[in-house]
XYZ file of C-alpha atoms in Angstrom:
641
model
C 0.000 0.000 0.000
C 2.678 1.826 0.629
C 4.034 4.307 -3.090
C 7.658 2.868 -3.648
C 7.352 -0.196 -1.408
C 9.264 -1.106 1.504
C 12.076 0.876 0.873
C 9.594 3.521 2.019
C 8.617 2.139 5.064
C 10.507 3.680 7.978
C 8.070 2.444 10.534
C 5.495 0.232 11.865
C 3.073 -0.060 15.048
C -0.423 -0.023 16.623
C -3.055 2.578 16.972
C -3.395 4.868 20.327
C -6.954 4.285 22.140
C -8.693 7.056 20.251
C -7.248 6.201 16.996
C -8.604 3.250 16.924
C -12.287 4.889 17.545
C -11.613 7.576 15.494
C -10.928 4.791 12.603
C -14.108 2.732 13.315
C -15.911 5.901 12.490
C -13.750 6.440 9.448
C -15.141 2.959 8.018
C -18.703 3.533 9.129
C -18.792 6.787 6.981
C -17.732 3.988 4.135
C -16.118 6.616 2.202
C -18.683 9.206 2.557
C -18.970 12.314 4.816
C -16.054 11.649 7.763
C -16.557 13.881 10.590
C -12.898 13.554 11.537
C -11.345 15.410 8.483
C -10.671 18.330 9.922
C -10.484 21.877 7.049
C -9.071 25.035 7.702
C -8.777 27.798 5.137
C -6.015 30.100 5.163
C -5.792 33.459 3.039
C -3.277 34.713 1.607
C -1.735 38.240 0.366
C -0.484 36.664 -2.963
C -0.028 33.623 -4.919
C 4.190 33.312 -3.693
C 3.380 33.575 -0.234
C 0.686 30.767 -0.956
C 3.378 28.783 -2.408
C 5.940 29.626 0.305
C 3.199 28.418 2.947
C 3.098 24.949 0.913
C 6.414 24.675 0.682
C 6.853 25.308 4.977
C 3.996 22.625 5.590
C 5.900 19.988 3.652
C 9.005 20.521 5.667
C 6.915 20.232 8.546
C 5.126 16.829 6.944
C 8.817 15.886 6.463
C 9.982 16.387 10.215
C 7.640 14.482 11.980
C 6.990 11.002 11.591
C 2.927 11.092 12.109
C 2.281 13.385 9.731
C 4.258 10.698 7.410
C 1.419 7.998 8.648
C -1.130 5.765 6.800
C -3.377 3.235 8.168
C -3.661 -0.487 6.904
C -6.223 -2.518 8.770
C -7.394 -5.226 5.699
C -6.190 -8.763 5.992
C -4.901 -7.963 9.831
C -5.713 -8.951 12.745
C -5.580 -5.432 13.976
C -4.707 -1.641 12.340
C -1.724 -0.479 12.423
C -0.283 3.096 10.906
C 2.492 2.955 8.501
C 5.596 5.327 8.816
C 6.446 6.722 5.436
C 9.749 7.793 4.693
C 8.672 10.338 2.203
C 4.917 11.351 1.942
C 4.042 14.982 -0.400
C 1.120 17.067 0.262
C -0.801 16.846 -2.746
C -1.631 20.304 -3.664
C -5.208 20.692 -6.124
C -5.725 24.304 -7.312
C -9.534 24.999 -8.407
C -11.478 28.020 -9.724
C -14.185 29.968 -7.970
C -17.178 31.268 -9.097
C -16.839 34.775 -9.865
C -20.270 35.543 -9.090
C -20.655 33.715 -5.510
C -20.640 35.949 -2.515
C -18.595 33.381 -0.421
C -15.434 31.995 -1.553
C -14.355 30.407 1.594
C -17.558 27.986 2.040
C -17.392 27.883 -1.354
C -14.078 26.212 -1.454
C -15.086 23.860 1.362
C -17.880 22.317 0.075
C -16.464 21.780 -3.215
C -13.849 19.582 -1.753
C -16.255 18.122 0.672
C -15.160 15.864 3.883
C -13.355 12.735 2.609
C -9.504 11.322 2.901
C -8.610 7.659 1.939
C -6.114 6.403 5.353
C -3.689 4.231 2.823
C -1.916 7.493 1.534
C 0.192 9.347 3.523
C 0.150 12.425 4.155
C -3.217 12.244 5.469
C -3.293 15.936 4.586
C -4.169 17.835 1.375
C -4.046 21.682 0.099
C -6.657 22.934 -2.112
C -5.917 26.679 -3.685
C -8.077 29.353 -5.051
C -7.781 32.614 -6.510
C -9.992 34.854 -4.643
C -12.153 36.615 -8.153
C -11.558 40.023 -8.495
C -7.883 40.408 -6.596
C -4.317 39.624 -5.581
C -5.611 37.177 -2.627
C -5.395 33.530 -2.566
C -7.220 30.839 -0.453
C -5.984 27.499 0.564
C -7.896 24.640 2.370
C -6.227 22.376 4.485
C -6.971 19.263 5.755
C -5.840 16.631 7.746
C -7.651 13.766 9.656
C -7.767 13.698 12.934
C -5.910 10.261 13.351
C -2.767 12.275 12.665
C -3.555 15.203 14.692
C -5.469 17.156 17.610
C -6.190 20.595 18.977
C -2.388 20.838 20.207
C -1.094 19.154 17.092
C -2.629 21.640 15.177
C -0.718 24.757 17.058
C 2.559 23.088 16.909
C 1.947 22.393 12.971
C 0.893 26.325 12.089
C 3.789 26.929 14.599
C 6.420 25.354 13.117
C 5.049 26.660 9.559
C 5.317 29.885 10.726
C 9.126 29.178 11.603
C 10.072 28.266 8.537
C 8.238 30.941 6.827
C 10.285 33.542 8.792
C 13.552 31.531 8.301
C 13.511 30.372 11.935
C 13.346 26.540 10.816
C 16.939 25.951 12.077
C 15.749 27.040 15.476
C 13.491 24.178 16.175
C 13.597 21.566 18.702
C 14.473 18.101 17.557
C 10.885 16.096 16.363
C 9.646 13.706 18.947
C 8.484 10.302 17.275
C 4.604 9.331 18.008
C 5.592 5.650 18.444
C 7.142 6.896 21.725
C 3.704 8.136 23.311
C 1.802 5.293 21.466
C 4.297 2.807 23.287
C 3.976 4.641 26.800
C -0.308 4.649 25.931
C -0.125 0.811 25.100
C 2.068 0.225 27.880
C 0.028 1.898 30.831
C -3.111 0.320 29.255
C -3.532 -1.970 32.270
C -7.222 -3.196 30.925
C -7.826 -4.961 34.151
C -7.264 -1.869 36.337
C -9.153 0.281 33.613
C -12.147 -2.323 34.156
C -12.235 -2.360 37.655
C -12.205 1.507 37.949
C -14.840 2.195 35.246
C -17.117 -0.634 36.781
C -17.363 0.731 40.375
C -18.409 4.192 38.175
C -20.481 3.071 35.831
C -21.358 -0.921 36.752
C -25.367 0.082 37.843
C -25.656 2.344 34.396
C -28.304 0.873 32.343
C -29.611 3.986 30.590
C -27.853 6.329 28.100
C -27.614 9.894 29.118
C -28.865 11.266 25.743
C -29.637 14.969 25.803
C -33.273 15.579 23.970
C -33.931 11.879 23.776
C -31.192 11.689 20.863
C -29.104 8.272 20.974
C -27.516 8.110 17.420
C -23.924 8.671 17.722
C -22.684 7.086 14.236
C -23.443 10.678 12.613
C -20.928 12.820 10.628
C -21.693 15.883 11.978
C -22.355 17.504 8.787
C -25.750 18.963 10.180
C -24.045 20.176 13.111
C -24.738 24.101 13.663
C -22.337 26.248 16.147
C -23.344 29.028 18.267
C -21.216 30.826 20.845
C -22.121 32.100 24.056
C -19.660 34.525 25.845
C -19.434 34.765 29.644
C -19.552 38.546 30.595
C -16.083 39.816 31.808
C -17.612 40.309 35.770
C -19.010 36.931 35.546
C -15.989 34.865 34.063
C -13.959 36.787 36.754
C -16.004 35.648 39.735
C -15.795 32.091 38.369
C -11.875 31.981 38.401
C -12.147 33.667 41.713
C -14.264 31.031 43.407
C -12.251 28.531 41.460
C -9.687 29.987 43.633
C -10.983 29.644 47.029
C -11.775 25.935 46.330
C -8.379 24.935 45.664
C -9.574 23.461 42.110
C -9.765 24.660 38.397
C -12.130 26.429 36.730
C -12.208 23.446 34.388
C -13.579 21.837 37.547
C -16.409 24.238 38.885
C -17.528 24.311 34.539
C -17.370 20.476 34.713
C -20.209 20.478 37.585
C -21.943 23.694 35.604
C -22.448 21.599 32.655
C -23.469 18.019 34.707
C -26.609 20.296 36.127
C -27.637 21.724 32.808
C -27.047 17.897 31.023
C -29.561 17.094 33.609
C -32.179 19.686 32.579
C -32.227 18.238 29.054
C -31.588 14.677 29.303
C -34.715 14.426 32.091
C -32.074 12.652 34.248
C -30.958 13.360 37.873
C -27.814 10.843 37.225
C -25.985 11.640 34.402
C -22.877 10.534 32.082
C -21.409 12.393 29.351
C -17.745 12.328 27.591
C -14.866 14.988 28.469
C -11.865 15.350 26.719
C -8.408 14.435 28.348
C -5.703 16.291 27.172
C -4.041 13.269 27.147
C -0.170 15.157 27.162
C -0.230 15.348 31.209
C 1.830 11.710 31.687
C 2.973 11.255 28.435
C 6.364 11.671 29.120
C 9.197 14.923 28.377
C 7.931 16.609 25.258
C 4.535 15.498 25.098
C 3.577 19.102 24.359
C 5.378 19.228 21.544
C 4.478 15.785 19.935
C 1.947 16.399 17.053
C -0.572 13.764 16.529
C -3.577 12.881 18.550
C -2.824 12.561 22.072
C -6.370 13.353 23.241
C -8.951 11.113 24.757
C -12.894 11.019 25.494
C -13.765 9.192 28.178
C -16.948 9.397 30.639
C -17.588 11.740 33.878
C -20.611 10.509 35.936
C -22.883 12.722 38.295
C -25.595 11.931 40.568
C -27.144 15.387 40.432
C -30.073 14.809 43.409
C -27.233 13.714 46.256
C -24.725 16.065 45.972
C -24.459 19.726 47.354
C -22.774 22.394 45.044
C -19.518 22.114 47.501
C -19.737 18.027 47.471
C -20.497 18.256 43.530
C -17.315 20.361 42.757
C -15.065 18.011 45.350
C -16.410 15.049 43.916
C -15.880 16.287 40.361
C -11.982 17.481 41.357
C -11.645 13.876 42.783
C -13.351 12.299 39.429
C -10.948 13.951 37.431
C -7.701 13.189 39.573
C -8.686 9.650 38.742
C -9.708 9.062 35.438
C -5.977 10.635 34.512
C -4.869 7.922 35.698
C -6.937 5.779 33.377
C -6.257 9.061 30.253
C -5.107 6.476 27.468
C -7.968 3.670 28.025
C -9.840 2.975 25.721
C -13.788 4.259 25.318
C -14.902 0.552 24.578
C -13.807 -0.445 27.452
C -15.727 2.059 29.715
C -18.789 1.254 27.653
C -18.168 -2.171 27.974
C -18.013 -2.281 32.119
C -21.148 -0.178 32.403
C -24.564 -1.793 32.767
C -26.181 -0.619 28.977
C -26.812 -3.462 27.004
C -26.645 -4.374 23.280
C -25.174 -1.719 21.609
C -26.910 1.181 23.386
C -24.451 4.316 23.806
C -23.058 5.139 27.342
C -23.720 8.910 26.808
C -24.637 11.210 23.729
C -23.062 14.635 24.812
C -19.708 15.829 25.159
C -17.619 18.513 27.198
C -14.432 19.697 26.543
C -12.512 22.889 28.512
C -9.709 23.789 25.985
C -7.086 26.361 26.979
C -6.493 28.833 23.935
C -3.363 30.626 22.517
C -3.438 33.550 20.213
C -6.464 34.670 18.492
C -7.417 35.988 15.131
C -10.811 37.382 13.375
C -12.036 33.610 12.458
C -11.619 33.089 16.523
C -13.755 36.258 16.865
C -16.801 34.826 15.471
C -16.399 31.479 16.092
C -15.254 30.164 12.834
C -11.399 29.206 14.218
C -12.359 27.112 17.212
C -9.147 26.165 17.726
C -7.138 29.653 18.562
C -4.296 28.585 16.582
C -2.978 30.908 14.046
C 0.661 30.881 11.688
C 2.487 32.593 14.385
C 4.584 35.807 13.025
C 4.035 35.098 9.049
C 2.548 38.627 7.969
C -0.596 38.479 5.662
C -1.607 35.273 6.274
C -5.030 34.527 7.998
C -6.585 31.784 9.202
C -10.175 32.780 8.305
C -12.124 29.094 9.014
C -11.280 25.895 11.112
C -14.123 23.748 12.259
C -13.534 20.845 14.381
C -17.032 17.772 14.298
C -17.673 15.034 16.215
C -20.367 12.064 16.041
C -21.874 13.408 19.040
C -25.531 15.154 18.445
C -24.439 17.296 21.434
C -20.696 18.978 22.472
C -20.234 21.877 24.507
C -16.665 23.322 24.513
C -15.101 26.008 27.114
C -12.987 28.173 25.214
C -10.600 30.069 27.968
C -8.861 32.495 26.076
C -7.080 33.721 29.292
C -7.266 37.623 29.561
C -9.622 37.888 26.547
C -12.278 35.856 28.731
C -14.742 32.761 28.986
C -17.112 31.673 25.941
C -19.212 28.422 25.354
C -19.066 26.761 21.600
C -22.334 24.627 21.541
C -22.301 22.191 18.494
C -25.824 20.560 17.984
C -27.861 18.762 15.345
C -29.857 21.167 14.071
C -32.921 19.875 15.509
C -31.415 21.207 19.241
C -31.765 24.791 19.886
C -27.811 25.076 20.700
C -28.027 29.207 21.457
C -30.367 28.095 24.268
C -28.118 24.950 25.358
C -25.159 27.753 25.493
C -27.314 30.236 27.546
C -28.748 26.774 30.108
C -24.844 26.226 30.567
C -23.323 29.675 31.531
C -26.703 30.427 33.920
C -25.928 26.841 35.366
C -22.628 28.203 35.927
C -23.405 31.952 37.019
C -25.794 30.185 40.022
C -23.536 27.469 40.753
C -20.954 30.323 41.248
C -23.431 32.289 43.170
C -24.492 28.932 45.689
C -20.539 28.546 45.922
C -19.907 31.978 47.302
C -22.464 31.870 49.939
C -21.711 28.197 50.925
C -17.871 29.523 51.029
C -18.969 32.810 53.129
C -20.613 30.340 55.751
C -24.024 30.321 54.291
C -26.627 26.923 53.442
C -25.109 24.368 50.787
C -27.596 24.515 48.295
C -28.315 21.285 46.197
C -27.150 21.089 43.470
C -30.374 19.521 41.667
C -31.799 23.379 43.210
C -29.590 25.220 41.057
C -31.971 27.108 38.074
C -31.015 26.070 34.288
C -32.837 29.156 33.116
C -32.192 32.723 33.073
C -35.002 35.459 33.036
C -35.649 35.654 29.761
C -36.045 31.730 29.713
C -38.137 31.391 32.481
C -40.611 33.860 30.478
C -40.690 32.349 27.853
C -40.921 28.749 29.676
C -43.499 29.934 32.168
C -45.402 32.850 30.078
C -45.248 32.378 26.746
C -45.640 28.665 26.306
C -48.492 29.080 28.506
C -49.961 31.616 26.332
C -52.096 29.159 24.417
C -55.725 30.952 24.672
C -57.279 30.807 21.299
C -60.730 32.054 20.665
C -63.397 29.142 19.591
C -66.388 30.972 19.994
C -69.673 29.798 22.346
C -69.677 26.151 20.180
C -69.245 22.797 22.187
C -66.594 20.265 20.593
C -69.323 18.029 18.762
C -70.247 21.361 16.932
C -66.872 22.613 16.436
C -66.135 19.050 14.247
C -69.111 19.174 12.774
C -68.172 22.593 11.006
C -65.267 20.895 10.167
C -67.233 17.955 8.417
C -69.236 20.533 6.645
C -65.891 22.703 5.490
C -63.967 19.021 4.563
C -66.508 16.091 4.124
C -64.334 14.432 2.258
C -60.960 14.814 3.402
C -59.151 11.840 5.456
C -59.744 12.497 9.522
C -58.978 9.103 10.584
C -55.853 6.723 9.574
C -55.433 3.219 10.951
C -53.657 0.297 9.570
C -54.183 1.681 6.000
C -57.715 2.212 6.372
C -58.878 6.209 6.176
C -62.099 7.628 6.975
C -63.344 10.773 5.761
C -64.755 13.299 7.985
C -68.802 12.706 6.986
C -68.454 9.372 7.495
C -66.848 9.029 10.867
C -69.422 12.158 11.640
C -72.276 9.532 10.167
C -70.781 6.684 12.643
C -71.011 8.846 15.472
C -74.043 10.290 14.952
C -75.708 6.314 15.105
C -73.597 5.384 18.114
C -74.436 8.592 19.829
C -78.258 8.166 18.784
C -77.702 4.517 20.424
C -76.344 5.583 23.749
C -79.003 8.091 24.341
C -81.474 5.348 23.962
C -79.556 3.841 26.729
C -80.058 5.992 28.972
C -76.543 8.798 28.181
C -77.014 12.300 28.831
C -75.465 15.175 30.507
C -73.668 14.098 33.365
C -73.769 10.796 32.281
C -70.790 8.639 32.498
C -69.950 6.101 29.555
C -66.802 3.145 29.677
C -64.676 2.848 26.463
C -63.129 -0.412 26.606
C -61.899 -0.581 22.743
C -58.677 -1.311 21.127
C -56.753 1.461 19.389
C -58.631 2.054 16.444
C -61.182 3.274 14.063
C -63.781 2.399 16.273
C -62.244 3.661 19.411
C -62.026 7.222 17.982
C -65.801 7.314 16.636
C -66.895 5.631 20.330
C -65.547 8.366 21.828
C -67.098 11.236 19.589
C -70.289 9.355 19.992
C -69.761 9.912 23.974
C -69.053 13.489 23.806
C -72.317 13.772 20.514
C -74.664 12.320 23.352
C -73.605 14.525 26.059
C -71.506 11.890 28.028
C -68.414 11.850 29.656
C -66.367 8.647 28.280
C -64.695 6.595 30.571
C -61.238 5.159 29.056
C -60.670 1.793 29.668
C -57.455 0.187 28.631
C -57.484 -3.713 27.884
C -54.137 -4.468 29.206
C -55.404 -3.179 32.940
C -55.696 -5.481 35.765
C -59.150 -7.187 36.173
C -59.496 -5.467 39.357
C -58.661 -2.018 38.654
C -61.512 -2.540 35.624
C -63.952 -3.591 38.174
C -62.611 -0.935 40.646
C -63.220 1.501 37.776
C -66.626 0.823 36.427
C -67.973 0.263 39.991
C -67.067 3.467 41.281
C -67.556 5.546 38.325
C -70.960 3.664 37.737
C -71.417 4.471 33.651
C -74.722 4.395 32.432
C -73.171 2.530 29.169
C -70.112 0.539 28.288
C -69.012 0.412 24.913
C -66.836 -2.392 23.544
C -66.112 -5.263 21.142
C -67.147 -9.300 21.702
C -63.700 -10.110 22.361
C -62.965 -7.917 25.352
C -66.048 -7.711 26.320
C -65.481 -11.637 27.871
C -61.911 -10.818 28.671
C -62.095 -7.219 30.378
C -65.419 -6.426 31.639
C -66.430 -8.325 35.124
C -69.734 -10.682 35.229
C -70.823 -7.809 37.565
C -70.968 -5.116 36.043
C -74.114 -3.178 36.006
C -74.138 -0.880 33.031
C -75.473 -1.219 29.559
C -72.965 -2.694 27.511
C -72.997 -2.016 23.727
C -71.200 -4.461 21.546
C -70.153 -2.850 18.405
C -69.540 -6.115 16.946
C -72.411 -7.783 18.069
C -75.453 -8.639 15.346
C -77.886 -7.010 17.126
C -76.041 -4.283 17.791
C -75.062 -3.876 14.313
C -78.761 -3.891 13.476
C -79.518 -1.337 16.283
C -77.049 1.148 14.860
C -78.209 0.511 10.584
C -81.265 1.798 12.293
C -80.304 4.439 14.009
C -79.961 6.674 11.457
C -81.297 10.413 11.140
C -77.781 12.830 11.267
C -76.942 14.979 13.993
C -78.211 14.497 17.075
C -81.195 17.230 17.678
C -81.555 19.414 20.918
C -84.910 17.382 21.363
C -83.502 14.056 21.002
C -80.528 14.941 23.833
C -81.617 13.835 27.573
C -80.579 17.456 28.990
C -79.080 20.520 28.049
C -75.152 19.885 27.657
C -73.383 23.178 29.307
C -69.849 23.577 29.252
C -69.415 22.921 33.125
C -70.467 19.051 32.482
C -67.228 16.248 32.210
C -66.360 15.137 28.619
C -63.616 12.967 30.261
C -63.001 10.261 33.347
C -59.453 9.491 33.839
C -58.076 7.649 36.568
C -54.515 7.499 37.854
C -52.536 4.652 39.772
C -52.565 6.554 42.885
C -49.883 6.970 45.499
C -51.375 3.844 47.419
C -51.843 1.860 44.632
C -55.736 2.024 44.763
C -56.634 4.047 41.570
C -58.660 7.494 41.759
């Protein structure tokens, strides 16, 4: 696989922990949209400084064995990544179109999201003329099995240096194998399994913000928003860091578990963080490039803990797990208690500590904060960074500059609002901390409010603002305007039957003219004991037609909560079907039962015909104070009411 054979092989050996996730992802996209190749578009003054940036990235490529790596995993028993001796960056130039209003997403979606692993370098260079001037763009990109968020400094770093002719001046490279050794090494699976079963052993439920459990996307419908901390704010939160004796990574951490547990509907929740993975990697680990990161999972029982306990627990947490940094995910999905192939959590937090900063930064197109570091006129305008996750919030600490939030969700999440449930989560956690600190209650930290004022509003207020005007008609006369507007149209679907609006207004109509004769009225009370269906639907617009108040009776109940039921609500009339009439209904019971299925029945109803139900016919005037619905519940004691 390898262009020139083995005489280009300088080395071989075995993925890191995330690699090896980060490739099973690779081959589920199957050659389609890969959420791990990573673009970044640079701009340029002029076509030689374009082609002097080129030049710098290949002596870069050429310095450093990973970015010299392909991946071979067909045939083998398991991957490995390939050392080439000599790898070039394949440089494409293409033409923009002179009329769009965008060159830069131009550029990136015409070279799309997609690098075959058996070619090193697993990077490439696209260039375009910007129309109409001297400028030139280039898109990079490089998968993320070769690099992460400190790879990429140290790569526009070292660029940089050899740009300005300081090249000479750089540190000897540091070979990859050596962390991937000291990873494989400290990979102690039986101590990994032990530690992430006593954490996550009695999980059998995925944390999965918004009910969404699919993790195999691309993240190609992923949408960013950013949400800045105010100055005051982010400078109370390093201060109470402070007085804890623990980062601000740490209080965030705990910030993020309460608002997780606002949208997942959970009061015990997981969710993945990202490990730096650098801290015990040995001398130099900072300036290794490749992927030295790793996700694993956090876990936070939000209903015991107090905001002090929850931010000592989550220091402790975190102490820990680095000791477990390089295992790998499968493993801590594998000792939890989710079966089949269920994920152990669907959202993801990472704190990343920025360098630098540029105009992409400024609106969060460069999530990154790296930049080419002292080579004039050149920009890095765009660098986005996806996961698989639906959900991943990201701390951006930009030191001086402040605090913001980076919130990338599916589209179908409202990730603005995720970024503002986060940073109030973390402006009252700060506020609970301070008085706890100053001697004051411990507030729990299930107490803490998600929402700010203008969420509450709209939460409280405006969702509640649901008044519509319907005029003085009842509900029966309200569809029957419909059934004169639509007669024909489709109002009921089941099983791939459809009934149109005048004839499941004709069905009622004999039903409700059937009940009445039974004795229904206003104030009357009428069991439904139907499967889900056709006939359930006109039984109970037949109920409200007569001027009853249906009683819903569901087949799969106990025998003696139905005879509980139908004893204490005493209906006049129960309406059901031959089969459940002998399986649900007790010998006892004392109403009229109508069998919809029954001959005579069936012969009652063919008779009953007439339309609408007149005033004269009703027994009673129906009023708007009278019951159109009997519900029960389980009750507290287990004796429904």
């Amino acid at each position: 696989t390898v262009e020139g054979g083995t005489a280009n092989v300088a080395d071989v050996y075995p993925l890191a922990p995330l690699q090896e996730g980060l490739l099973f992802h690779h081959l589920l996209a199957d050659g389609g949209d890969d959420a791990y190749v990573l673009p970044s578009v640079l701009e340029f003054p002029s076509r030689e400084q374009l082609d002097a940036f080129t030049d710098a990235l290949q002596q870069v490529i050429d310095r450093h064995d990973i970015f010299r790596t392909s991946f071979v995993w067909e045939g083998l028993r398991e991957p490995v990544q390939v050392v080439w001796r000599k790898a070039v960056l394949p440089v494409v130039e293409l033409t923009l179109d002179a009329q769009g209003t965008d060159p830069v997403a131009e550029l990136v979606a015409a070279v799309g999201s997609s690098l075959a692993l058996g070619r090193a370098p697993l990077f490439s260079f696209h260039a375009a003329a910007v129309p109409g001037g001297e400028r030139w763009l280039g898109l990079v990109r490089v998968h993320h099995l070769v690099q992460d968020h400190t790879a990429l400094e140290v790569l526009l770093g070292e660029v940089g240096a050899f740009l300005t002719g300081r090249g000479g001046d750089l540190p000897a490279p540091l070979p990859f194998r050596t962390f991937v050794a000291h990873a494989r090494s400290g990979n102690d699976g039986a101590a990994h399994e032990q530690y992430f079963a006593e954490l996550l052993g009695d999980v059998t439920e995925p944390t999965a913000p918004y009910g969404l459990v699919d993790i195999h996307g691309a993240g190609s419908d992923v949408v960013r928003e950013v949400v800045p901390f105010a100055p005051a704010s982010g400078a109370r939160l390093r201060e109470v860091a402070r007085r804890l004796g623990v980062s601000t990574a740490t209080v965030l951490h705990v910030a993020w578990a309460r608002a997780l547990a606002a949208v997942s509907g959970r009061d015990d929740v997981v969710f993945g963080t990202i490990l730096f993975g650098r801290m015990n990697a040995g001398v130099g680990a900072d300036r290794v490039p490749g992927p030295l990161i790793n996700t694993l999972p956090v876990r936070v029982r939000t209903a015991e803990l107090g905001v002090l306990g929850a931010v000592t627990a989550m220091r402790d947490q975190l102490a820990h797990l680095l000791e477990h940094e390089h295992a790998p995910l499968a493993v801590a999905q594998g000792a939890s208690g989710i079966a089949g192939e269920a994920p152990l959590f669907t959202a993801l937090f990472n704190y990343r500590h920025n360098t630098g900063g540029n105009a992409a930064e400024e609106t969060g197109e460069n999530p990154t904060g790296a930049q080419v570091s002292d080579a004039d006129g050149i920009r890095l305008v765009f660098s986005r960074e996806r996961t698989n996750y639906p959900l991943a919030v990201a701390v951006d600490d930009d030191g001086d500059r402040g605090l913001s939030l980076a919130v990338d969700a599916l589209a179908s999440i409202d990730g603005l609002a995720v970024g503002v449930l986060v940073r109030t989560a973390a402006e009252n956690l700060v506020s609970a901390l301070e008085v706890a600190l100053d001697g004051g209650p411990e507030v729990p930290l299930s107490a803490l409010q998600v929402l700010d004022e203008a969420g509450l509003d709209r939460v409280v207020r405006e969702w509640n603002d649901t008044a519509v005007e319907v005029g003085s008609s009842s509900l029966s006369g309200l569809f029957e305007a419909q059934v004169g507007r639509t007669p024909g149209a489709v109002a009921v679907v089941f099983e791939g039957a459809e009934v149109s609006y005048a004839e499941l207004d004709a069905r009622a109509n004999r039903l409700a003219r059937l009940l009445v004769s039974r004795g229904v009225g206003a104030e009357s009370v009428v069991g439904v004991a139907l499967e889900r269906g056709v006939d359930m639907v006109v039984a109970l617009l037949a109920v409200v037609k007569a001027g009853g108040a249906y009683l819903p009776i569901d087949p799969e109940y106990p025998s003696e909560r139905v005879a509980f039921m139908l004893e204490d609500a005493a209906p006049v009339a129960v309406v059901t079907s031959q089969a459940l009439a002998a399986r649900v209904l007790p010998d006892s019971v004392a109403a009229s039962v109508v069998v919809l299925d029954d001959a005579a029945t069936v012969a009652e109803l063919a008779a009953a015909e007439g339309g609408a139900l007149s005033d004269a016919e009703r027994r009673g005037e129906v009023l708007p104070s009278h019951p159109v619905y009997v519900i029960y519940t389980s009750g507290s004691t287990g004796r429904p009411k």
